[in-house]
mmCIF file of C-alpha atoms and ligand atoms in Angstrom:
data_model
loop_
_atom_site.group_PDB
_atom_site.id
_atom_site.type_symbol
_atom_site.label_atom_id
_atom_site.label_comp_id
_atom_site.label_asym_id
_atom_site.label_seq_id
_atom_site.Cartn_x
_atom_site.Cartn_y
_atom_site.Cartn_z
ATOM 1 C CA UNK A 770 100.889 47.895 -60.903
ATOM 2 C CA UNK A 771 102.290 45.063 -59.829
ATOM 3 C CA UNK A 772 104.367 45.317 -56.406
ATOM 4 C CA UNK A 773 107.157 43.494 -55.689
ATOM 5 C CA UNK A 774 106.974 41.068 -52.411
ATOM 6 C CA UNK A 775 108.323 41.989 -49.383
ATOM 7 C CA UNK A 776 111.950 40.277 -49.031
ATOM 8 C CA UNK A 777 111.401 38.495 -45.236
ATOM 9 C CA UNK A 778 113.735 36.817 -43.177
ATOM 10 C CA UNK A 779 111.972 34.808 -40.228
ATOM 11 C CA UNK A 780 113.675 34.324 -37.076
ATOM 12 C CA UNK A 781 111.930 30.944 -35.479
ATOM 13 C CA UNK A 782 111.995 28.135 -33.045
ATOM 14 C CA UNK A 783 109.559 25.391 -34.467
ATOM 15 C CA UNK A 784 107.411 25.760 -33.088
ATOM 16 C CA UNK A 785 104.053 24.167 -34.468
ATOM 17 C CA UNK A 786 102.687 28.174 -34.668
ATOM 18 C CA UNK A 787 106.035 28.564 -36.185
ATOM 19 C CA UNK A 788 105.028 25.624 -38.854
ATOM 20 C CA UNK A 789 101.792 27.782 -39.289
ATOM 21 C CA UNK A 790 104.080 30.931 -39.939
ATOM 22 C CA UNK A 791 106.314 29.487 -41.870
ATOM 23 C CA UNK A 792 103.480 27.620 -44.630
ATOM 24 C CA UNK A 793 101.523 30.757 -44.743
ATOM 25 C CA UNK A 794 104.698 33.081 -45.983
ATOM 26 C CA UNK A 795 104.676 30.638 -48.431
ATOM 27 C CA UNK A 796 100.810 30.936 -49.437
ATOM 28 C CA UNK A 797 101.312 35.168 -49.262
ATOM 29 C CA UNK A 798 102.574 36.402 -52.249
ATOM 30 C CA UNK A 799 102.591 39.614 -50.524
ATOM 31 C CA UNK A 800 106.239 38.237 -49.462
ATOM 32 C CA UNK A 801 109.350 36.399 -50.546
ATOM 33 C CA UNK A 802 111.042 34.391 -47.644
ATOM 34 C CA UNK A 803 114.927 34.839 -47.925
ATOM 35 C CA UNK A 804 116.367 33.108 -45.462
ATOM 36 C CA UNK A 805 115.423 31.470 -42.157
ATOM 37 C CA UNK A 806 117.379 31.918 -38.766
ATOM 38 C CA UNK A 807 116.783 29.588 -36.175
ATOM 39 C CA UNK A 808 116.530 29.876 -31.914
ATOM 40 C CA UNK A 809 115.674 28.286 -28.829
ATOM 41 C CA UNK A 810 112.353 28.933 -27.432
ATOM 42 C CA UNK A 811 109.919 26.492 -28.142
ATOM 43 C CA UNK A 812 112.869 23.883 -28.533
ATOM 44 C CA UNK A 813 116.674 24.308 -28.073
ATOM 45 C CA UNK A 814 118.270 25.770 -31.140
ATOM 46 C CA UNK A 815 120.045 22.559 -32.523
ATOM 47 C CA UNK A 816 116.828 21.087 -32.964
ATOM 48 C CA UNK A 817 114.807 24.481 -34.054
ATOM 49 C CA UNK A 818 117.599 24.277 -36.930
ATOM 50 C CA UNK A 819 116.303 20.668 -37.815
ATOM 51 C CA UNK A 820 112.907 21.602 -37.899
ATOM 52 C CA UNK A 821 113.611 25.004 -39.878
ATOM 53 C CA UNK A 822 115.283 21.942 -42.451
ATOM 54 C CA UNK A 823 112.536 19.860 -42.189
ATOM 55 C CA UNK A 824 109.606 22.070 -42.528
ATOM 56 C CA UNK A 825 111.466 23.328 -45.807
ATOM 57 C CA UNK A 826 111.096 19.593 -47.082
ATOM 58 C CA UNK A 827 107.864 19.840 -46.614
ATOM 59 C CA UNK A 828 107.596 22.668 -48.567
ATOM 60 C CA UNK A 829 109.548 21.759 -51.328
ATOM 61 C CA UNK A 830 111.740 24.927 -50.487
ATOM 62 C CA UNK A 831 115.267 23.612 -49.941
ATOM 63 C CA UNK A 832 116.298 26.782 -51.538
ATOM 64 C CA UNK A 833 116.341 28.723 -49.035
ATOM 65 C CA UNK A 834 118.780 29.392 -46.870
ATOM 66 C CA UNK A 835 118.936 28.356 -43.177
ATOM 67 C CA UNK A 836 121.304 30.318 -40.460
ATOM 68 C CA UNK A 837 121.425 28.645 -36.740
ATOM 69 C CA UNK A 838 121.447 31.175 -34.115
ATOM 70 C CA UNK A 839 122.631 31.389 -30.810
ATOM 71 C CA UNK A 840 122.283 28.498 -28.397
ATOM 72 C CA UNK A 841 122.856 30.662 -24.894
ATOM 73 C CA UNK A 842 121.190 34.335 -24.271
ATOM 74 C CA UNK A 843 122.486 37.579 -24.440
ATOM 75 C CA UNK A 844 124.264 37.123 -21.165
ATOM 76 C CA UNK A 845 125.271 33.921 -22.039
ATOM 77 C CA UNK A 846 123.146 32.266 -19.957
ATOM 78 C CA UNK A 847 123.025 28.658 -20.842
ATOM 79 C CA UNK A 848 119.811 28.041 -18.154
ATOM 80 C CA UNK A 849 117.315 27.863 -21.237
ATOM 81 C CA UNK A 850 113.321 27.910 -20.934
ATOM 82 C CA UNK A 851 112.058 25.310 -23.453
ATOM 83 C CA UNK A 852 108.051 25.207 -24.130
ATOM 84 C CA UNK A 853 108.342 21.410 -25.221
ATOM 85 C CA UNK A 854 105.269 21.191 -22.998
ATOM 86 C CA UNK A 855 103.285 23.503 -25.680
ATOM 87 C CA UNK A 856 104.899 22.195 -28.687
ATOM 88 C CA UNK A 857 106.164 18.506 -27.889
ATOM 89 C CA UNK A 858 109.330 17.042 -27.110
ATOM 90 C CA UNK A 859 110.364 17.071 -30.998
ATOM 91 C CA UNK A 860 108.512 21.017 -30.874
ATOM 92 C CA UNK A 861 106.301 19.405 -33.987
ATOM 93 C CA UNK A 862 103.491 17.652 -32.261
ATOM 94 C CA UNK A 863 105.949 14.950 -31.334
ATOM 95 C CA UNK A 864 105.344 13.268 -34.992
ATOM 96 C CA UNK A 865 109.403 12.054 -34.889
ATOM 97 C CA UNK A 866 109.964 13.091 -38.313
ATOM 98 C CA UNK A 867 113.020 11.532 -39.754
ATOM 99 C CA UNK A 868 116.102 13.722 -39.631
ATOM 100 C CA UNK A 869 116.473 16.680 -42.621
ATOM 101 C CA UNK A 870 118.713 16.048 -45.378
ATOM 102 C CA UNK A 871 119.670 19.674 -46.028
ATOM 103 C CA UNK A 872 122.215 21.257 -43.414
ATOM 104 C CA UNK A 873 122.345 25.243 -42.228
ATOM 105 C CA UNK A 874 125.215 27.519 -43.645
ATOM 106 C CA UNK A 875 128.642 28.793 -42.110
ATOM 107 C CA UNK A 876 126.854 31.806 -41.093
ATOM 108 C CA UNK A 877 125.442 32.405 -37.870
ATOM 109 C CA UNK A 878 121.823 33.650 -37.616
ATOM 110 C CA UNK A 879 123.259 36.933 -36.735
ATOM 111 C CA UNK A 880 126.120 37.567 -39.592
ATOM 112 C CA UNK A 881 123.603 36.696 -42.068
ATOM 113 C CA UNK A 882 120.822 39.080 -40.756
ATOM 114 C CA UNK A 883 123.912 41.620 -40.786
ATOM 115 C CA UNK A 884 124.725 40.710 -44.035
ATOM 116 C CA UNK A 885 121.074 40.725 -45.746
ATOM 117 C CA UNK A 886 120.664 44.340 -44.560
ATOM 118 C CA UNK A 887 123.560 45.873 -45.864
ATOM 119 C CA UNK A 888 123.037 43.965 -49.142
ATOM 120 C CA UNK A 889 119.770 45.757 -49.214
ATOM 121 C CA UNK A 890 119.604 48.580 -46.970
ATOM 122 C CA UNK A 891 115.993 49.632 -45.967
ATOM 123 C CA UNK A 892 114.244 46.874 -47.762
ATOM 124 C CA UNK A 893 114.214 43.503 -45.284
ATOM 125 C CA UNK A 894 112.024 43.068 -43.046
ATOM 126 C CA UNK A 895 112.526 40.512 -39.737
ATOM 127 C CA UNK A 896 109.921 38.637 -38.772
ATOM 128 C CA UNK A 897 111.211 37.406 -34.961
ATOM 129 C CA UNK A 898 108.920 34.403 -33.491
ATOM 130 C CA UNK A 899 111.241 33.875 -30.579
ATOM 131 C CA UNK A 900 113.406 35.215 -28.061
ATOM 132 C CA UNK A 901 115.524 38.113 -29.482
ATOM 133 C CA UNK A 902 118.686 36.530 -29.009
ATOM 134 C CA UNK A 903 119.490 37.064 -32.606
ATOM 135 C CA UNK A 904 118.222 40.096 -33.079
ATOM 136 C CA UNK A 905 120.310 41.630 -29.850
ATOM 137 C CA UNK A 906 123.487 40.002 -31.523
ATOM 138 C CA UNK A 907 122.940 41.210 -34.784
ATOM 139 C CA UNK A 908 122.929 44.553 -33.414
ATOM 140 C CA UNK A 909 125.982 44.692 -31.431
ATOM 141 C CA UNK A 910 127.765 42.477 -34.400
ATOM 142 C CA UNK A 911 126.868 46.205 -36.556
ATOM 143 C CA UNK A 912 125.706 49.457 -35.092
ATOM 144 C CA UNK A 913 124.582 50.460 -38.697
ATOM 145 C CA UNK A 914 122.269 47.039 -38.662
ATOM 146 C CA UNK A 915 119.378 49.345 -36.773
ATOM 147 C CA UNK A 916 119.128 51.498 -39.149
ATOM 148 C CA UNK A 917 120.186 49.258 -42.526
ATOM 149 C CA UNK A 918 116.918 46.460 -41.352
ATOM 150 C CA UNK A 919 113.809 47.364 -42.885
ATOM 151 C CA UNK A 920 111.719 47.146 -40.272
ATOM 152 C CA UNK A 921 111.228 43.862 -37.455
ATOM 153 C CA UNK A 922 107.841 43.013 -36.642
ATOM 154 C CA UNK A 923 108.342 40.544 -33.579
ATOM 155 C CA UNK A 924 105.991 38.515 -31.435
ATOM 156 C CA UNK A 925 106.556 39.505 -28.083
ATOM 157 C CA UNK A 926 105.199 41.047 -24.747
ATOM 158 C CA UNK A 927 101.877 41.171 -23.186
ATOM 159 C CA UNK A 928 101.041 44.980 -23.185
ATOM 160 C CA UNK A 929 98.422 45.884 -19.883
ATOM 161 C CA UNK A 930 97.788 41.994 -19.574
ATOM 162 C CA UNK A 931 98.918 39.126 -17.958
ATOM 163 C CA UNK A 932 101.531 37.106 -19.325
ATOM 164 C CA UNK A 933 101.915 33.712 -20.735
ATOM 165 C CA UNK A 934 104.677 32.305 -18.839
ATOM 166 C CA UNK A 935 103.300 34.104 -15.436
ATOM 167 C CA UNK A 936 101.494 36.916 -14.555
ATOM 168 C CA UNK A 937 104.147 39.728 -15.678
ATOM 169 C CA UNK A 938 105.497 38.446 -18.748
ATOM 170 C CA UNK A 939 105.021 36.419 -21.872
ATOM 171 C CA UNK A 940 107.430 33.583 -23.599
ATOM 172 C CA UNK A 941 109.684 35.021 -25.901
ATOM 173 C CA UNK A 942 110.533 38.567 -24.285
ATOM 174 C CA UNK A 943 111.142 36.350 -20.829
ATOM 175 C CA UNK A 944 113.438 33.575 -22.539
ATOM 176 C CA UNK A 945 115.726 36.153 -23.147
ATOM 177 C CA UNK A 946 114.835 39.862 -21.115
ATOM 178 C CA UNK A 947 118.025 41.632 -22.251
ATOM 179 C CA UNK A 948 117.937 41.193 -25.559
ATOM 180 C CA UNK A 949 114.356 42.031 -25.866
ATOM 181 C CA UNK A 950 115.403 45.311 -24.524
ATOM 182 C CA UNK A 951 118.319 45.756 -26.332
ATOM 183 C CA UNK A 952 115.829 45.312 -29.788
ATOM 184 C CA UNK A 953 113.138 47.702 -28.348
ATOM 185 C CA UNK A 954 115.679 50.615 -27.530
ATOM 186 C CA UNK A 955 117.901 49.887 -30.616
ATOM 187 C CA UNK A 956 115.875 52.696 -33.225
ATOM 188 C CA UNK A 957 115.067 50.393 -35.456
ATOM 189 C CA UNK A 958 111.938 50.415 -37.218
ATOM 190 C CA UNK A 959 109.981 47.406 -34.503
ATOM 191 C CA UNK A 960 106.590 46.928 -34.300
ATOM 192 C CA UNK A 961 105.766 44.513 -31.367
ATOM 193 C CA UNK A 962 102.936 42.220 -31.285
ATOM 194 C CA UNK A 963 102.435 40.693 -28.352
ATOM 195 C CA UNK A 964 99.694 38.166 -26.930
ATOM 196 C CA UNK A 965 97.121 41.364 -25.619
ATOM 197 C CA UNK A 966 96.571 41.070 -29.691
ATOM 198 C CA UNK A 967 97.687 37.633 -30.570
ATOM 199 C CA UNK A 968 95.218 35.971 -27.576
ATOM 200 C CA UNK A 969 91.957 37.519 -30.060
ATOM 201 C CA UNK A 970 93.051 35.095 -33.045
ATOM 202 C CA UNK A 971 91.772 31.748 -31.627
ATOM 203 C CA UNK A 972 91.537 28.649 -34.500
ATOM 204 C CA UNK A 973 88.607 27.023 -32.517
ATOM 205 C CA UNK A 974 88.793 23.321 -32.771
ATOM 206 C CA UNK A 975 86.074 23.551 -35.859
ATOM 207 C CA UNK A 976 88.403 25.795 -37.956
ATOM 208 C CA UNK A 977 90.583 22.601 -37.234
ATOM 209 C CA UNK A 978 88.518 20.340 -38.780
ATOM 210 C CA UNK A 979 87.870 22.476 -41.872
ATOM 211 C CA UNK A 980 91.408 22.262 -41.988
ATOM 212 C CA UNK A 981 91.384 18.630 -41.771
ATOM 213 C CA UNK A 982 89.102 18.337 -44.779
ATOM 214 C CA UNK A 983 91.133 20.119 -47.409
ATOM 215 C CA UNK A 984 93.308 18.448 -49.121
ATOM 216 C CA UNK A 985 96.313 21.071 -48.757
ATOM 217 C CA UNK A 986 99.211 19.624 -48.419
ATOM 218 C CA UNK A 987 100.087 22.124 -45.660
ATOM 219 C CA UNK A 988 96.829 21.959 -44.081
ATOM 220 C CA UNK A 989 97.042 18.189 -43.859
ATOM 221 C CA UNK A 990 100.762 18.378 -42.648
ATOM 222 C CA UNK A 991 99.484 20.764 -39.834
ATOM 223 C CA UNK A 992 96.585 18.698 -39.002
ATOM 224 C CA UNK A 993 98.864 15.788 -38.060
ATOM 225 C CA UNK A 994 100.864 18.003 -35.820
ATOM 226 C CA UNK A 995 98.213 20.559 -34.495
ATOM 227 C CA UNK A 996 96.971 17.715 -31.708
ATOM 228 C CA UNK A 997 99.444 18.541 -28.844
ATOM 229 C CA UNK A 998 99.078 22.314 -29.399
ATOM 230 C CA UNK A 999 95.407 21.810 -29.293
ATOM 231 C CA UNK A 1000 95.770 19.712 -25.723
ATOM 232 C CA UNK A 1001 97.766 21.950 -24.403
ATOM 233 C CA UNK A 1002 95.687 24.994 -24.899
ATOM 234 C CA UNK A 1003 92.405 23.108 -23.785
ATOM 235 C CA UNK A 1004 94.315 21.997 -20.568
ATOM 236 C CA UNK A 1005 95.722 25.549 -20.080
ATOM 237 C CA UNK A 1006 93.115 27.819 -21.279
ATOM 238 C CA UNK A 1007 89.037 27.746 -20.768
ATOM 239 C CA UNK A 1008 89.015 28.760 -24.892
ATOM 240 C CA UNK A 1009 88.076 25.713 -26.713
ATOM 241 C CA UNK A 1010 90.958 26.502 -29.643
ATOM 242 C CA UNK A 1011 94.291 27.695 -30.622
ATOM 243 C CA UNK A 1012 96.285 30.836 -30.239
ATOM 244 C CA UNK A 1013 97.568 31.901 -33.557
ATOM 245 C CA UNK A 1014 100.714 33.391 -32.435
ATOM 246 C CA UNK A 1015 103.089 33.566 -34.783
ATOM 247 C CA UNK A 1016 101.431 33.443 -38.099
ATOM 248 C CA UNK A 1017 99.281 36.594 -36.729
ATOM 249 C CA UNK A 1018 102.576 38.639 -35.917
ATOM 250 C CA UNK A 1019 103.404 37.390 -39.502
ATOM 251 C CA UNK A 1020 100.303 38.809 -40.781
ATOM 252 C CA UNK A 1021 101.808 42.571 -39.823
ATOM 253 C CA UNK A 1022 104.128 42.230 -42.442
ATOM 254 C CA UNK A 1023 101.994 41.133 -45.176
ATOM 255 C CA UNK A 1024 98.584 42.829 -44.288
ATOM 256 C CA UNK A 1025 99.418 45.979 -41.841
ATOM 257 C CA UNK A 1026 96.122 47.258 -42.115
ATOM 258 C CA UNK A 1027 95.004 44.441 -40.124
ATOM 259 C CA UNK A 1028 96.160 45.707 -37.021
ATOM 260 C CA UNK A 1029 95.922 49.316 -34.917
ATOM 261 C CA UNK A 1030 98.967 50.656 -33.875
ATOM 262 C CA UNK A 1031 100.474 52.538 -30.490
ATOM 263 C CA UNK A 1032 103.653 54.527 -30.913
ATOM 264 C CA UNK A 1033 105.740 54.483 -27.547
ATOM 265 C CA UNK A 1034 109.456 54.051 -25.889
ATOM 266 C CA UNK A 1035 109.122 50.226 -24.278
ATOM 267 C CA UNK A 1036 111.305 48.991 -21.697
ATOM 268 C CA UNK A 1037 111.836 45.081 -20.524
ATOM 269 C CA UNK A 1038 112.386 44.609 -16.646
ATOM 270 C CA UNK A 1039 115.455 42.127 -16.903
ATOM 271 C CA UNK A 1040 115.550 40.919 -13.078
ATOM 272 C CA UNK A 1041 113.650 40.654 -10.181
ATOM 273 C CA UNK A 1042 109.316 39.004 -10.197
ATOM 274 C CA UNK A 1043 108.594 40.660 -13.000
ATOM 275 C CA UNK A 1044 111.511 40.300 -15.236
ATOM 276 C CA UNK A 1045 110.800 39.967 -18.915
ATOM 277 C CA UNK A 1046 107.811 42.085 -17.921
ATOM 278 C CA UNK A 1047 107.340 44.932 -21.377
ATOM 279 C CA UNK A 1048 106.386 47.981 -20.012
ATOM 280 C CA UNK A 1049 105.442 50.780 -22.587
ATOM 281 C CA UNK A 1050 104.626 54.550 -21.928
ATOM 282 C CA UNK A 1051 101.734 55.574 -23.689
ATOM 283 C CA UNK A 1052 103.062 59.556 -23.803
ATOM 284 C CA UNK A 1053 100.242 60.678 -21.814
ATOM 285 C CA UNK A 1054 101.847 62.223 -19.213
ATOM 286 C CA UNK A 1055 105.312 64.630 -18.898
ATOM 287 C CA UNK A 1056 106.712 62.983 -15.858
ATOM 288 C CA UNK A 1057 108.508 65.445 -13.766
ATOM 289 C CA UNK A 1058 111.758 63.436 -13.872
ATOM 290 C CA UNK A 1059 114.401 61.524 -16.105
ATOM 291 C CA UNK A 1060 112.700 58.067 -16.332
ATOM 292 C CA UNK A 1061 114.638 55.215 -18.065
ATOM 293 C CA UNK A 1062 112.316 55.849 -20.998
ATOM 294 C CA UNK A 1063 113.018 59.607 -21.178
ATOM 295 C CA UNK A 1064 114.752 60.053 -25.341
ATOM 296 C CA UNK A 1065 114.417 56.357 -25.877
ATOM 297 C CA UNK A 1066 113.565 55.431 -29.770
ATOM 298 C CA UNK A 1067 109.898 54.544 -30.145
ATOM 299 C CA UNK A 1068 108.542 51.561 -31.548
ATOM 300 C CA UNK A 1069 104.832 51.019 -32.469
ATOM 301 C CA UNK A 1070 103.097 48.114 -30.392
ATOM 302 C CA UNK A 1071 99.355 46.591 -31.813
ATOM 303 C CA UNK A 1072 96.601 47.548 -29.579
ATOM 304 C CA UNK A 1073 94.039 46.257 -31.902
ATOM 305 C CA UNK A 1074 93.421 43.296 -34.393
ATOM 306 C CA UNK A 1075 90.684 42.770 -37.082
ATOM 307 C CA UNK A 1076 90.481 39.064 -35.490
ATOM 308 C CA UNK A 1077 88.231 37.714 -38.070
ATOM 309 C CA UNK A 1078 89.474 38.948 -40.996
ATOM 310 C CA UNK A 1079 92.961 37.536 -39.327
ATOM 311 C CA UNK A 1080 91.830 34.106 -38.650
ATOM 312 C CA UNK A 1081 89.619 33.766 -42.206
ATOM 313 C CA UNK A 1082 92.865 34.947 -43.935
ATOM 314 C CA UNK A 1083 95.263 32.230 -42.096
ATOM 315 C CA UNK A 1084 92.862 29.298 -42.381
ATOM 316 C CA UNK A 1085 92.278 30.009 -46.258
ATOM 317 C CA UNK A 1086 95.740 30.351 -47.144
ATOM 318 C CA UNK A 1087 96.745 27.556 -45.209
ATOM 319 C CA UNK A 1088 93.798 25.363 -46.799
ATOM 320 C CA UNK A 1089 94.374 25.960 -50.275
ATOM 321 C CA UNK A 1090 97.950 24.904 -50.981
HETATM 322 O O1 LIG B 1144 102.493 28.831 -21.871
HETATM 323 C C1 LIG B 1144 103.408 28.995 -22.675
HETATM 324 N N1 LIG B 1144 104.696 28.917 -22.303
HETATM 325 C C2 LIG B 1144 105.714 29.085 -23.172
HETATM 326 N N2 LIG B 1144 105.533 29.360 -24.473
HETATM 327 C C3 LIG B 1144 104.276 29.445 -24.908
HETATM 328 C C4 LIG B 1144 103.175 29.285 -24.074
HETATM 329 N N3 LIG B 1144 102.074 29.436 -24.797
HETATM 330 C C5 LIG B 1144 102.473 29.709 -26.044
HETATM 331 N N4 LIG B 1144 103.807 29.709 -26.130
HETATM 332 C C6 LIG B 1144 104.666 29.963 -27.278
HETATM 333 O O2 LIG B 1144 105.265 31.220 -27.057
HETATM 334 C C7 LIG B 1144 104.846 32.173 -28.059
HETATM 335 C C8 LIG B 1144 103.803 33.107 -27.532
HETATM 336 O O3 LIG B 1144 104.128 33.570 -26.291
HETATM 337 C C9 LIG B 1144 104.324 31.339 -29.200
HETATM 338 O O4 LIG B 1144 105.370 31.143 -30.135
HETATM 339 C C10 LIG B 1144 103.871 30.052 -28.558
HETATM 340 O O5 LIG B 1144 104.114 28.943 -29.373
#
């Protein structure tokens, strides 16, 4: 029998784990990327939409279509937090790439989600590698787009760990809090991966040079940008690799056997020290009063990984291309 791939649409902000995300939908026929829809995070969104372009050069994959998203949060905050210290001023390993030829469509990021699932009810699934910005406006934009979206796997939160950005909360759920909780109370079909998981899928500076020695023309693309991730990580971190953020969350659509699975109401704290903080309830106890999870839609979050199988399954699609 053969299946037909899973239609995709990934919401990014190369990103060099973006890049990674990105190449290995490409290797997976398990999936067909539709579209790309581009937000700040890692860069501002102007130049997350030239890098969406770009990385499509790369891959020979100017047909697809790219949508820029919004350039200010939910709350129209304009007050951004850009990771150009992870990623590099340029968010690609500063490399200074020359411009994209290709432009982005009319649409905005969130017409064209809005768009894609009521052309095919049921059947899309997001995958969101940055704040939910997007995802938040696509959603007030169409109260049917909860329920008309396949499902959105999204890389967010730090579930009973510490954060990325600070102690209570990781990148892309704090660069924009109320949309993040906007997407997890929304009913749609989410499952959250967030860097509890994400932290176990290290590409340890010998994976890199394995990369370096194939002659991929993704793996010798990444190489070149890979070095600033790698510095920043060895800086930051006492493990002597990578995190493999987003193409692991990208994994959950193509492989979802990969991963364990919680089923729970999660809320995001939106002010105060610990806002952008994801706080799920596990169901374990019947608190005695209304709580601000009571009848909330669940949404599964990953509790476990099969880390090796993850990592072996990243590094050979990304080497053989
Ligand atoms: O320390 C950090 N600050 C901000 N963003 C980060 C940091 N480390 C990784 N990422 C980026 O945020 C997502 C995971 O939280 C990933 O997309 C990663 O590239």
């Amino acid at each position: 029998m053969v299946l037909e791939p899973k239609k995709i649409i990934i919401d990014t902000d190369p990103g060099i784990d973006d890049a990674m995300a990105i190449f290995l939908a490409f290797k997976s026929p398990e999936v067909e990327v539709i579209g790309l829809t581009t937000i700040y995070g890692n860069v501002y969104t102007t130049l997350a939409t030239k890098n969406a372009l770009h990385l499509l050069e790369v891959a020979g994959r100017t047909d697809i279509p790219v949508a820029e998203g919004s350039q200010v949060t939910l709350t129209k905050d304009t007050k951004l937090r850009i990771a150009d210290f992870v990623h590099g001023a340029d968010g690609l390993g500063n490399q200074n790439f020359p411009p994209p030829k290709g432009k982005p469509i009319e649409q905005s990021a969130a017409a064209f989600l809005v768009e894609q699932a009521n052309l095919c009810p049921g059947k899309i699934t997001v995958v969101a590698l940055g704040p939910l910005t997007n995802i938040a406006l696509a959603i007030q934009l169409d109260p049917a787009f909860a329920k008309n979206i396949g499902q959105i796997v999204l890389l967010g939160g730090a579930f009973s760990v510490n954060g990325n950005v600070n102690p209570a909360t990781e990148a892309n759920i704090v660069g924009d809090p109320d949309a993040a909780d906007v997407v997890f109370i929304s009913g749609a079909d989410v499952v959250a991966v967030g860097i509890n998981v994400t932290h176990q899928a290290v590409m340890t500076d010998a994976d890199r040079d394995k990369l370096a020695q194939s002659n991929g023309k993704f793996a010798q693309y990444l190489c070149q940008i890979l070095e600033v991730y790698f510095s920043y990580h060895h800086d930051a971190y006492a493990t002597r690799g990578v995190y493999l953020h987003d193409p692991t969350a990208l994994l959950v659509a193509i492989n979802p056997s990969l991963f364990t699975y919680m089923e729970g109401v999660v809320r995001v704290q939106t002010s105060g020290i610990t806002r952008g903080l994801t706080l799920f309830d596990n169901r374990q106890k019947r608190f005695a009063e209304i709580t601000e999870w009571t009848d909330k839609p669940t949404v599964k979050v990953a509790v476990t990984v099969d880390a090796k199988a993850v990592v072996k399954l990243i590094m050979d699609r990304l080497m053989y291309s």
